[in-house]
Short mmCIF file of C-alpha atoms and ligand atoms in Angstrom, two decimals:
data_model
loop_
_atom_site.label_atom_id
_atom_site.label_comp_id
_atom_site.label_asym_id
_atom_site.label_seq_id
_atom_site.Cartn_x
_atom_site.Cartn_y
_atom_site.Cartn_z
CA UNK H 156 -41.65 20.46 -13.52
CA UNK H 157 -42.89 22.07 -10.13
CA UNK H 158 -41.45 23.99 -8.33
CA UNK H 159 -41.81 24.00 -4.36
CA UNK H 160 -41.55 26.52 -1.83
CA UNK H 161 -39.92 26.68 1.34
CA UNK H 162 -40.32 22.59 1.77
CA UNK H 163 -38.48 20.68 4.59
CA UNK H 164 -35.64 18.64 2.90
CA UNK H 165 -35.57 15.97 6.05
CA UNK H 166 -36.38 13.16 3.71
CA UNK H 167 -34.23 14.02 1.07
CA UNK H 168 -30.84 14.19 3.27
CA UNK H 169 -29.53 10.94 4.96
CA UNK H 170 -28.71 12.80 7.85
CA UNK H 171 -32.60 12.98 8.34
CA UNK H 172 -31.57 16.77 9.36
CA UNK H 173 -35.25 19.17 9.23
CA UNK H 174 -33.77 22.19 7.12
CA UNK H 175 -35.32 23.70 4.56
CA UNK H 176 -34.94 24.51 0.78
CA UNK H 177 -36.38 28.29 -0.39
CA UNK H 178 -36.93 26.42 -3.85
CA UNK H 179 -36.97 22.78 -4.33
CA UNK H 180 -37.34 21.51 -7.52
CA UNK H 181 -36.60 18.38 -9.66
CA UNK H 182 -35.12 17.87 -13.40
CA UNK H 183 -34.85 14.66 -15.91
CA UNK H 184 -33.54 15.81 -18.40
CA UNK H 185 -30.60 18.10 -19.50
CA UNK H 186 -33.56 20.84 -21.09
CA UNK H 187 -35.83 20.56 -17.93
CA UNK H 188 -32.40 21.45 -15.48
CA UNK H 189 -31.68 24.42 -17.96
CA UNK H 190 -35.20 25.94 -18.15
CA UNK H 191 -35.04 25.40 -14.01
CA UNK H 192 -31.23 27.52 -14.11
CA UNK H 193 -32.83 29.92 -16.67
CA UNK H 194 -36.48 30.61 -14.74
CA UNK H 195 -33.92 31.15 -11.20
CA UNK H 196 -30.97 33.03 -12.70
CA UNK H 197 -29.72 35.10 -9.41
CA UNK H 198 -30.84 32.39 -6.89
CA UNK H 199 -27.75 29.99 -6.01
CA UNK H 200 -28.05 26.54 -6.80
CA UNK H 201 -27.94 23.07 -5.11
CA UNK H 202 -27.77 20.01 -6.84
CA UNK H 203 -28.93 17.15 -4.75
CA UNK H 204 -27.85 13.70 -5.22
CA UNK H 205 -29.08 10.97 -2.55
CA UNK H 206 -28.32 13.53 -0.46
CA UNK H 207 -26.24 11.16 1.49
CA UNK H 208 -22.77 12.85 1.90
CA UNK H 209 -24.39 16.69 2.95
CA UNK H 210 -24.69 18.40 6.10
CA UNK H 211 -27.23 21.17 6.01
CA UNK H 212 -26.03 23.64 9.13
CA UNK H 213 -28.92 25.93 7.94
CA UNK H 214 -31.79 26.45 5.32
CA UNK H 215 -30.19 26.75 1.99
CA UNK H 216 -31.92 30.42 0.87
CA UNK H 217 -31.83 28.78 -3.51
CA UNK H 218 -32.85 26.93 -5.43
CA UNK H 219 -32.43 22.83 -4.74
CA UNK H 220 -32.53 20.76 -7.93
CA UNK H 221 -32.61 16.93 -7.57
CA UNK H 222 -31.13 15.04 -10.16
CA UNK H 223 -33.41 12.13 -11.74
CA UNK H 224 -31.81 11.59 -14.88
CA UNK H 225 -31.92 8.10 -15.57
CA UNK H 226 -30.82 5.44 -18.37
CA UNK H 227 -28.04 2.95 -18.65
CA UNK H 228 -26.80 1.84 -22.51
CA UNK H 229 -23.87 0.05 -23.49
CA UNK H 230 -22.39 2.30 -25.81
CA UNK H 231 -19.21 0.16 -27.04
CA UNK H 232 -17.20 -2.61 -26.25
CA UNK H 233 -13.70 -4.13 -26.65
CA UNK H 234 -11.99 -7.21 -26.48
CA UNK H 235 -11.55 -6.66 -22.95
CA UNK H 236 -13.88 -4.07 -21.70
CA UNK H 237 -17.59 -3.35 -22.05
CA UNK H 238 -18.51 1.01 -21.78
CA UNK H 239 -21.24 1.60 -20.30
CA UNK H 240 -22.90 5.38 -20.34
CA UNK H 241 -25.22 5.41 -16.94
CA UNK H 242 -27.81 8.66 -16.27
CA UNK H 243 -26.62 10.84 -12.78
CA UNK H 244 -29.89 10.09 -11.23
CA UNK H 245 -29.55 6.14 -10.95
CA UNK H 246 -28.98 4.96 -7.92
CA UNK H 247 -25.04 3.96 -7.44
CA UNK H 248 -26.38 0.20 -5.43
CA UNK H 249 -28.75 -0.69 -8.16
CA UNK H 250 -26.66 0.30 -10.95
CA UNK H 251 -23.54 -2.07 -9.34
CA UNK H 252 -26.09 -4.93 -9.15
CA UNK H 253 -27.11 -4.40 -12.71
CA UNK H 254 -23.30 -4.87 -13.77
CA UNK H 255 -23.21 -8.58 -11.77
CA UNK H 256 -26.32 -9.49 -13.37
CA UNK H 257 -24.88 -8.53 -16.94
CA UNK H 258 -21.55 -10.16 -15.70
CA UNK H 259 -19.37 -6.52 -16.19
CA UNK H 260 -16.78 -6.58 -13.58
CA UNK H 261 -14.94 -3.67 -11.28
CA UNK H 262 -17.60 -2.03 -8.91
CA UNK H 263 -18.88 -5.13 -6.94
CA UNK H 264 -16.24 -3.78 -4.17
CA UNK H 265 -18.04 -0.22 -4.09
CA UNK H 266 -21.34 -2.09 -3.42
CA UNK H 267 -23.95 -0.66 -0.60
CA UNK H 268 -22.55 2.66 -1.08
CA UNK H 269 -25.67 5.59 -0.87
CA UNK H 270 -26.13 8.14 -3.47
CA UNK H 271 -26.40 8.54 -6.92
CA UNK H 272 -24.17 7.44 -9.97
CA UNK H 273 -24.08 11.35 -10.19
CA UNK H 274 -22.38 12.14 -7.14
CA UNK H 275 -19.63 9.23 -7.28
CA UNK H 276 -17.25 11.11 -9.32
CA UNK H 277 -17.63 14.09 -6.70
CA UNK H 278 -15.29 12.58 -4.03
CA UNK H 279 -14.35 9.55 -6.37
CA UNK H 280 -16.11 6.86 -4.27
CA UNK H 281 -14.28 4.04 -2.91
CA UNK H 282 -14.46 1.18 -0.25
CA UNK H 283 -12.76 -2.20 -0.05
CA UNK H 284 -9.27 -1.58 -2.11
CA UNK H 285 -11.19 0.18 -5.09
CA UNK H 286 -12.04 3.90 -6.48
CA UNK H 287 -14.06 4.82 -9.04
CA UNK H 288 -11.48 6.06 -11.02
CA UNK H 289 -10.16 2.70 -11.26
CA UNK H 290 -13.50 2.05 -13.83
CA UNK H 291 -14.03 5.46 -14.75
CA UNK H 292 -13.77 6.40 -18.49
CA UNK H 293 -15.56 10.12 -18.76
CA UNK H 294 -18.32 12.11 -17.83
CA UNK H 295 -20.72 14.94 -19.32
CA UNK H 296 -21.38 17.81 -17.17
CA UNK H 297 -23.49 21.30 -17.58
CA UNK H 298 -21.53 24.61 -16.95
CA UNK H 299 -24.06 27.10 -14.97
CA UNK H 300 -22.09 29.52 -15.58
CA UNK H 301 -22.01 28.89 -19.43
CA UNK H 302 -24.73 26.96 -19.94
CA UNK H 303 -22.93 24.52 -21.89
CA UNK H 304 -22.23 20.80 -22.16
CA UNK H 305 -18.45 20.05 -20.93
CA UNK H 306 -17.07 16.15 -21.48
CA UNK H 307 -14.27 15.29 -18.76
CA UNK H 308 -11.90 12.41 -18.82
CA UNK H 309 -10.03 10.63 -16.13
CA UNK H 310 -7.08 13.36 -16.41
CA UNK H 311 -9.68 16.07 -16.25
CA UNK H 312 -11.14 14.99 -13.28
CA UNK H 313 -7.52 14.76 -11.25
CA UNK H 314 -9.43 12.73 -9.03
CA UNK H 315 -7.57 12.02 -5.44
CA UNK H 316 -8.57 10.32 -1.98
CA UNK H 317 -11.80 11.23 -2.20
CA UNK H 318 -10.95 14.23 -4.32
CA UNK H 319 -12.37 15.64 -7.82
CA UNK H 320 -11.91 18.90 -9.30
CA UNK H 321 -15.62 18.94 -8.94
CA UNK H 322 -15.40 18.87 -5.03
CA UNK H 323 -12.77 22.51 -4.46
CA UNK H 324 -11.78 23.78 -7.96
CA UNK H 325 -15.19 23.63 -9.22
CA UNK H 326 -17.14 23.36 -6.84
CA UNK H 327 -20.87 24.21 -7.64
CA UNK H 328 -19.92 24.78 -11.04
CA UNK H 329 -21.23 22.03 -13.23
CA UNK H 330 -24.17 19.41 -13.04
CA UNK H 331 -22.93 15.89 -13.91
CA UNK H 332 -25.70 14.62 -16.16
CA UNK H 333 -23.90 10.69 -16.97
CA UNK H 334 -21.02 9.03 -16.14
CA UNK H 335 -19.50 6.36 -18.43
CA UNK H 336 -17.90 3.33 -17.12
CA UNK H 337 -15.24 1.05 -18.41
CA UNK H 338 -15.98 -2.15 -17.13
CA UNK H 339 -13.65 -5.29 -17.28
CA UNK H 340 -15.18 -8.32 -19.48
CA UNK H 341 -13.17 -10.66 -17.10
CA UNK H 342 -13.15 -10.02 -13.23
CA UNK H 343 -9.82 -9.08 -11.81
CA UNK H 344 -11.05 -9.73 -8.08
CA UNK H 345 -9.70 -7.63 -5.61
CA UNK H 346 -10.28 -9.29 -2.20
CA UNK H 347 -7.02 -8.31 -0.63
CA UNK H 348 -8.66 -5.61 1.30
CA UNK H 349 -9.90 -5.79 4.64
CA UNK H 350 -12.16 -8.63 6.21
CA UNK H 351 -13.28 -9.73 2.67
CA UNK H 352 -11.34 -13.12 2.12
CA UNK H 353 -12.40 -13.70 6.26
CA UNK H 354 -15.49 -12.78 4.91
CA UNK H 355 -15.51 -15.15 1.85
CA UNK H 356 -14.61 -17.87 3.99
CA UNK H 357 -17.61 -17.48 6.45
CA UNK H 358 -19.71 -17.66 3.71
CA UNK H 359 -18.09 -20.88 2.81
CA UNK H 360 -17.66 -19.81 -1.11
CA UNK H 361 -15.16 -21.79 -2.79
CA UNK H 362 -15.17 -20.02 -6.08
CA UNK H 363 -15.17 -16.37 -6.42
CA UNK H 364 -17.72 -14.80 -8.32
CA UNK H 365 -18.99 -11.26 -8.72
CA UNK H 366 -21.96 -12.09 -6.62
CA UNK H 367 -20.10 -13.59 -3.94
CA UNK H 368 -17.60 -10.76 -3.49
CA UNK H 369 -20.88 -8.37 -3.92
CA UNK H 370 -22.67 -10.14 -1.07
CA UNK H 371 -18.95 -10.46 1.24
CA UNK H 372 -18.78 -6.20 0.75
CA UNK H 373 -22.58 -6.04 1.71
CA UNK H 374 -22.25 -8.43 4.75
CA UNK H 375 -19.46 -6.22 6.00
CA UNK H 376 -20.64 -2.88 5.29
CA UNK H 377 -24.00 -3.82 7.47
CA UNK H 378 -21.98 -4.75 10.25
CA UNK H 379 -20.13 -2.08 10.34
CA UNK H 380 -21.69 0.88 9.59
CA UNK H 381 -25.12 2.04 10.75
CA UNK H 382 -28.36 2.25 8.11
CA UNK H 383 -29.73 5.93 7.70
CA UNK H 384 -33.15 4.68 7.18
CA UNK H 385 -32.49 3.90 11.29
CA UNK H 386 -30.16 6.52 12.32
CA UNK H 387 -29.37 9.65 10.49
CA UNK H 388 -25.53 9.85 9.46
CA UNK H 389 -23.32 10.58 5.79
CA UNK H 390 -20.87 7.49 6.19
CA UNK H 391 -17.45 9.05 7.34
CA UNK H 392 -17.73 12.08 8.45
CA UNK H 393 -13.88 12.44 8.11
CA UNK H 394 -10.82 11.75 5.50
CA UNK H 395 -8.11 9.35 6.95
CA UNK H 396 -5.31 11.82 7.28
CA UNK H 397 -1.87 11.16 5.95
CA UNK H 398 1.50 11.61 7.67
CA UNK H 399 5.04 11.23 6.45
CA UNK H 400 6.98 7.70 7.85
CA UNK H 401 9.06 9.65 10.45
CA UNK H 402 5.73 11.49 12.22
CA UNK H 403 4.18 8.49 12.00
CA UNK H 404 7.06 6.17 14.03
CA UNK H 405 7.19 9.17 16.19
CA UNK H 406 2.74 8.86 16.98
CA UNK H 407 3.44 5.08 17.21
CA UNK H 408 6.44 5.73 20.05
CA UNK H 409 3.69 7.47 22.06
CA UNK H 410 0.83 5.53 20.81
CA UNK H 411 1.34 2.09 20.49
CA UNK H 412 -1.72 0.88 19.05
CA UNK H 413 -2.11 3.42 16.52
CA UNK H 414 -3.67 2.17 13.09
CA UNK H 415 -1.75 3.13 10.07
CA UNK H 416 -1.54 1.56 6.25
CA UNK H 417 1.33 2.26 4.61
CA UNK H 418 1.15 4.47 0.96
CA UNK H 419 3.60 5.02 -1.22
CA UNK H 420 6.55 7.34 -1.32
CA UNK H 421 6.83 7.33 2.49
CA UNK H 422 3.33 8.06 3.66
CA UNK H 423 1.11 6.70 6.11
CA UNK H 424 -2.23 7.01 5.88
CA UNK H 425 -3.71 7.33 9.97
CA UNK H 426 -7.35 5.86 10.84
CA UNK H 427 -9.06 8.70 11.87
CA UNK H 428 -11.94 6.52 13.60
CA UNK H 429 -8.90 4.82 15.65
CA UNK H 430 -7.57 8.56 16.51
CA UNK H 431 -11.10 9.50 17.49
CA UNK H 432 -11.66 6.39 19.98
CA UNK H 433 -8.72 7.39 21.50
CA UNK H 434 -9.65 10.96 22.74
CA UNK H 435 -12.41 12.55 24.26
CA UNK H 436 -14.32 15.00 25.29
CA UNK H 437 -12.44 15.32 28.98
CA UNK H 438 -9.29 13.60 29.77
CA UNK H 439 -9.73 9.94 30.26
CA UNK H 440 -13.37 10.23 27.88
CA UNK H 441 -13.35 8.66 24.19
CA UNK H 442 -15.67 10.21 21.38
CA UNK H 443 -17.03 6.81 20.56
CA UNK H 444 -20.48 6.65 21.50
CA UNK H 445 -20.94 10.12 22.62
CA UNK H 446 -24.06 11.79 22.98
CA UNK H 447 -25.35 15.36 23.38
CA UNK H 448 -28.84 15.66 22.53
CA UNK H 449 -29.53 13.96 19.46
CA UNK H 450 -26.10 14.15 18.25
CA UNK H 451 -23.37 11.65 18.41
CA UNK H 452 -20.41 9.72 17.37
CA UNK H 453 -21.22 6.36 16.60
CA UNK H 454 -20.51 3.25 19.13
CA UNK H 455 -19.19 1.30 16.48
CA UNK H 456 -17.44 3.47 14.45
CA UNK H 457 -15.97 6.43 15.32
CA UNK H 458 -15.76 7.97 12.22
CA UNK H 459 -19.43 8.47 11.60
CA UNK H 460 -21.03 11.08 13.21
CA UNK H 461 -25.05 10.30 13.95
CA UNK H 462 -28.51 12.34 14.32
CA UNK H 463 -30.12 9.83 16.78
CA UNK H 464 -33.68 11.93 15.69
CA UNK H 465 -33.78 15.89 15.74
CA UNK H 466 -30.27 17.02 15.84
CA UNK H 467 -29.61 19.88 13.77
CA UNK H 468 -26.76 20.39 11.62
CA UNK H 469 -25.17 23.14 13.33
CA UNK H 470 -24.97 20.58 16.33
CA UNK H 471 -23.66 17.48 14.29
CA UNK H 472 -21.21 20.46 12.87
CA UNK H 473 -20.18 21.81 16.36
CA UNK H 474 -19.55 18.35 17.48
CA UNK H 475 -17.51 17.53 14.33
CA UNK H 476 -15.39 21.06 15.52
CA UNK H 477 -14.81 19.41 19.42
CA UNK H 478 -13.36 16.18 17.99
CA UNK H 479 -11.46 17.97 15.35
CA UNK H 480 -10.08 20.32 17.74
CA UNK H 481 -8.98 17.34 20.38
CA UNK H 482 -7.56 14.70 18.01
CA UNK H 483 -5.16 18.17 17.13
CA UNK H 484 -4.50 18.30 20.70
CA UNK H 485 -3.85 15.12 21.55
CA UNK H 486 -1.81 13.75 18.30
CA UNK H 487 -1.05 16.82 16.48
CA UNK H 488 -2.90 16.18 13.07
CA UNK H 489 -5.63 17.66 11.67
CA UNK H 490 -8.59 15.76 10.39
CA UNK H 491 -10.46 17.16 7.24
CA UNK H 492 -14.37 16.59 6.81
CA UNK H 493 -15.57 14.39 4.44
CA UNK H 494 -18.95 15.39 4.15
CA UNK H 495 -19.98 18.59 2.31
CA UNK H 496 -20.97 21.16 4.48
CA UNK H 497 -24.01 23.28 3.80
P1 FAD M 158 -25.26 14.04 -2.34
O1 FAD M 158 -25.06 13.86 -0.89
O2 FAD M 158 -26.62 14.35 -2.81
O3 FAD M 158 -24.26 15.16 -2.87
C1 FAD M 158 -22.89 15.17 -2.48
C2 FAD M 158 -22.20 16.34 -3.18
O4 FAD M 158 -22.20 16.12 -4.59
C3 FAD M 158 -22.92 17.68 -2.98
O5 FAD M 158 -21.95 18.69 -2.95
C4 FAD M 158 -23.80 17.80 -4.22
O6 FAD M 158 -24.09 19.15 -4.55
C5 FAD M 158 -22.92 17.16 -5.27
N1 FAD M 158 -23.65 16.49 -6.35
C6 FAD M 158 -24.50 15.45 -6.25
N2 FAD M 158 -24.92 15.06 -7.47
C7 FAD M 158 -24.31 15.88 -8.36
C8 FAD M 158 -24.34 16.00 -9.78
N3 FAD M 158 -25.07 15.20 -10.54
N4 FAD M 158 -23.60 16.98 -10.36
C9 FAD M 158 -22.86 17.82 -9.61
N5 FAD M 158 -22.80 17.76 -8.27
C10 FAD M 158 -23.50 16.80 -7.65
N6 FAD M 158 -18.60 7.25 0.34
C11 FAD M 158 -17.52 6.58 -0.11
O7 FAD M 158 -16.74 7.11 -0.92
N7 FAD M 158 -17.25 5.31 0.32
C12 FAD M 158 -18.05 4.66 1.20
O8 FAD M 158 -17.79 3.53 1.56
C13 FAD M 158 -19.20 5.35 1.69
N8 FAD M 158 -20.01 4.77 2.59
C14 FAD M 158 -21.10 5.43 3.05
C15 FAD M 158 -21.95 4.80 3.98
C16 FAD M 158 -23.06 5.44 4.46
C17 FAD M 158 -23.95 4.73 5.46
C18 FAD M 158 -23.39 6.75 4.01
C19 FAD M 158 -24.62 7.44 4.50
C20 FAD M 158 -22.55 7.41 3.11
C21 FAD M 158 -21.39 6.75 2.63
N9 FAD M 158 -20.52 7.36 1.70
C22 FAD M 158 -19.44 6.68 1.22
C23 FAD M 158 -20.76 8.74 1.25
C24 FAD M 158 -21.77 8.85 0.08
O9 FAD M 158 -22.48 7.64 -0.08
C25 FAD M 158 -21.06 9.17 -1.24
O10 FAD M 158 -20.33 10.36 -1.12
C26 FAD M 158 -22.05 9.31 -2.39
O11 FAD M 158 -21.37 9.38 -3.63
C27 FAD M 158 -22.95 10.54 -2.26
O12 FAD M 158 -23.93 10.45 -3.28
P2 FAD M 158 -25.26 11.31 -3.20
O13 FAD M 158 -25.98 11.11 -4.47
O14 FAD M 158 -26.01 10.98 -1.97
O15 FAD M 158 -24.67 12.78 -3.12
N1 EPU M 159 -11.04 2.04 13.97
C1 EPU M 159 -10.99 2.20 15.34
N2 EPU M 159 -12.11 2.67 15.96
C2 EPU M 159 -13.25 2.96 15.30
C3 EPU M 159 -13.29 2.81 13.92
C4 EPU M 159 -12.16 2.34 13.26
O1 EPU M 159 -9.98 1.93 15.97
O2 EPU M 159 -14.22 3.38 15.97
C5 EPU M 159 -9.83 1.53 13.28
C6 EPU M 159 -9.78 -0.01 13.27
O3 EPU M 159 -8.45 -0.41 13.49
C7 EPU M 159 -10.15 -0.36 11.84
C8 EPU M 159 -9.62 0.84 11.07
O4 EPU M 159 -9.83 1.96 11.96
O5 EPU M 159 -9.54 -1.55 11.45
C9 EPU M 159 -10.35 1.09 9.76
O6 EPU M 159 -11.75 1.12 9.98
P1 EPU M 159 -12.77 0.66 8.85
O7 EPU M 159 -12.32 -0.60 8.22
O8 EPU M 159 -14.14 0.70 9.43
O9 EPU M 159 -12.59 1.76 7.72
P2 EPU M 159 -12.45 3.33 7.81
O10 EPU M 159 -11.05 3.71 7.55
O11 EPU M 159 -13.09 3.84 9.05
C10 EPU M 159 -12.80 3.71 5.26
C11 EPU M 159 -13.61 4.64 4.41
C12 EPU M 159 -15.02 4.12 4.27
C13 EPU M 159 -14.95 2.77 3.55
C14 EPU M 159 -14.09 1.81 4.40
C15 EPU M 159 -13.84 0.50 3.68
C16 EPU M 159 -12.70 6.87 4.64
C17 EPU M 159 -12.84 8.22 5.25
N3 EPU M 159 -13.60 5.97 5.00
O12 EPU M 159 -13.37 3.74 6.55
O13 EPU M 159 -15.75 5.02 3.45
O14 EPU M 159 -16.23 2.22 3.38
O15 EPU M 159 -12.81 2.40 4.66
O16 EPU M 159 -13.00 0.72 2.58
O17 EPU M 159 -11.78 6.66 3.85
C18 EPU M 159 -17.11 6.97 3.53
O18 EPU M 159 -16.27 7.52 2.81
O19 EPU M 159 -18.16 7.56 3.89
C19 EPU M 159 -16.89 5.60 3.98
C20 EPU M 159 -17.73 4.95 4.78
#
């Protein structure tokens, strides 16, 4: 276990931002991330997934501890269900194509996302109609402050739109060392969402299989939304904000085109990449393919912000403030970042 000082962490964020770490370290095992905590007990603490949903606005002054915990056993089954207990430092892609291979159904929609299996309860994943809380079954965790194993279930976790009590409540409290999955025996295929059934089609599939629906999610995500191994960017850089019905009819009156989905109980959830397009940074301007420096909204999707090569984070941050501060000016609602600001 070594432990490096003052390294650049450009390769390890998919933001490709050049901060640095004070202590960078890595653990794979649940005794090798205690004796790290234990050796640095005043320094604060970063764990580090894929590092593919962080913005580092500075150098982090602690201790950074990447996650590389690995292993995937079944641990029981049912008639219906197969649970399967996966280590936090697999990678979230490769563990989704291990479940088509085996046949386990429920997370071929969440396919292509970055990160780790570690991280995906954080903001409870999701893309295409699915969460992970619709396959989650529990997770084991390591208090810092108490330097003891805690199990959560799916009450526990109170997970939301990309919410977990491990993104506010408890924040930076615990480590997520596995995640166990309850995986359906027989697909329930969930291709309502979106362009996947367009999708399907294109591909000319006549029967739906897990592999098919994989490769529909894949061919949309990489038309959509840019590769950080090309250009540096975290996926959304912004939740989809939710209004009630009536301020919602009342945007549309004004804006015609607005893009809303309707939630239950009355709510609307807004696209904030449509809101974004459809303000600027001078009246007349859109956001969508901005530029200033390095940093930049994306031309195809609004939502993701971009590091075209040497932007830093405080620049990607200030420009995440300007949009923020005109989509409240122009439609009166305020957008909420995403990504986890460092
Ligand atoms: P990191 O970025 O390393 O960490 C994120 C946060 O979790 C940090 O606060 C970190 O401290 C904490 N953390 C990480 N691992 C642990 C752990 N083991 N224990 C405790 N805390 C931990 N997200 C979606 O939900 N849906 C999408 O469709 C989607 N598409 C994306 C597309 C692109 C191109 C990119 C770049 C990102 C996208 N994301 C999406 C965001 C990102 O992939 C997810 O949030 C992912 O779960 C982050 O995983 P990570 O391992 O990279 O986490
Ligand atoms: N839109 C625009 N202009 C844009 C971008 C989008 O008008 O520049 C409008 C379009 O009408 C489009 C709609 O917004 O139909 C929705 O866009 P898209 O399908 O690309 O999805 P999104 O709402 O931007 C969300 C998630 C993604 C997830 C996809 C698919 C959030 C914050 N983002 O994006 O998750 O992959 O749906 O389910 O909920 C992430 O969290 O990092 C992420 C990429």
């Amino acid at each position: 276990m070594e432990i490096q000082k003052s390294i650049s962490i450009k390769q390890y964020n998919s933001f490709g931002i050049n901060a640095h770490a004070n202590l960078f370290a890595k653990f794979s095992s649940i005794k090798e991330l205690e004796e790290q905590v234990e050796l640095n007990r005043q320094t604060p603490i970063l764990i580090l997934g894929g590092g593919s949903n962080l913005l580092f606005t500075k150098d982090f002054g602690g201790l950074v501890l990447k996650n590389e915990i690995t292993g995937i056993k079944e641990i029981k089954e049912d008639e219906h269900h197969i649970y399967v207990q996966v280590g936090a430092g697999e990678n979230w892609h490769q563990f989704v194509l291990h479940c088509i291979r085996k046949g386990w159904a429920g997370v071929e929609n969440l396919s292509l996302i970055p990160g780790q299996v570690g991280a995906s309860p954080m903001q409870n994943i999701g893309a295409y109609g699915v969460e992970l809380k619709n396959v989650f079954y529990s997770l084991e965790a390591w208090h810092i402050p108490e330097k003891k194993m805690v199990n959560f279930t799916l009450n526990d976790c109170e997970f939301g739109y990309r919410e977990s009590v491990f993104k506010k409540k408890f924040k930076d409290q615990f480590v997520i060392t596995d995640v166990t999955f309850r995986l359906n025996r027989i697909p329930q295929f969930n291709i309502s969402y979106g362009a996947i059934a367009q999708e399907l089609e294109k591909m000319g599939v006549k029967d739906l299989s897990l592999q098919a629906v994989s490769r529909a999610v894949i061919n949309i995500r990489s038309s959509k939304l840019p590769d950080p191994a090309v250009i540096g960017n975290a996926g959304s850089f912004f939740k989809n904000p939710e209004v009630g019905y009536a301020a919602f009819e009342m945007l549309k009156e004004k804006h015609p085109g607005i893009v809303g989905y309707s939630l239950p109980h009355g709510h609307v959830k807004l696209a904030a990449g449509w809101l974004i397009e459809h303000c600027g940074p001078a009246a007349g301007t859109s956001w969508k393919g901005y530029r200033k420096g390095d940093a930049g909204c994306h031309e195809q999707q609004a939502l993701v912000l971009v590091n075209y090569g040497n932007a830093k984070g405080s620049e990607i941050y200030d420009l995440s403030e300007a949009i923020l501060k005109s989509v409240a000016q122009k439609f009166g609602v305020t957008l909420e970042r995403e990504v986890n600001i460092i």
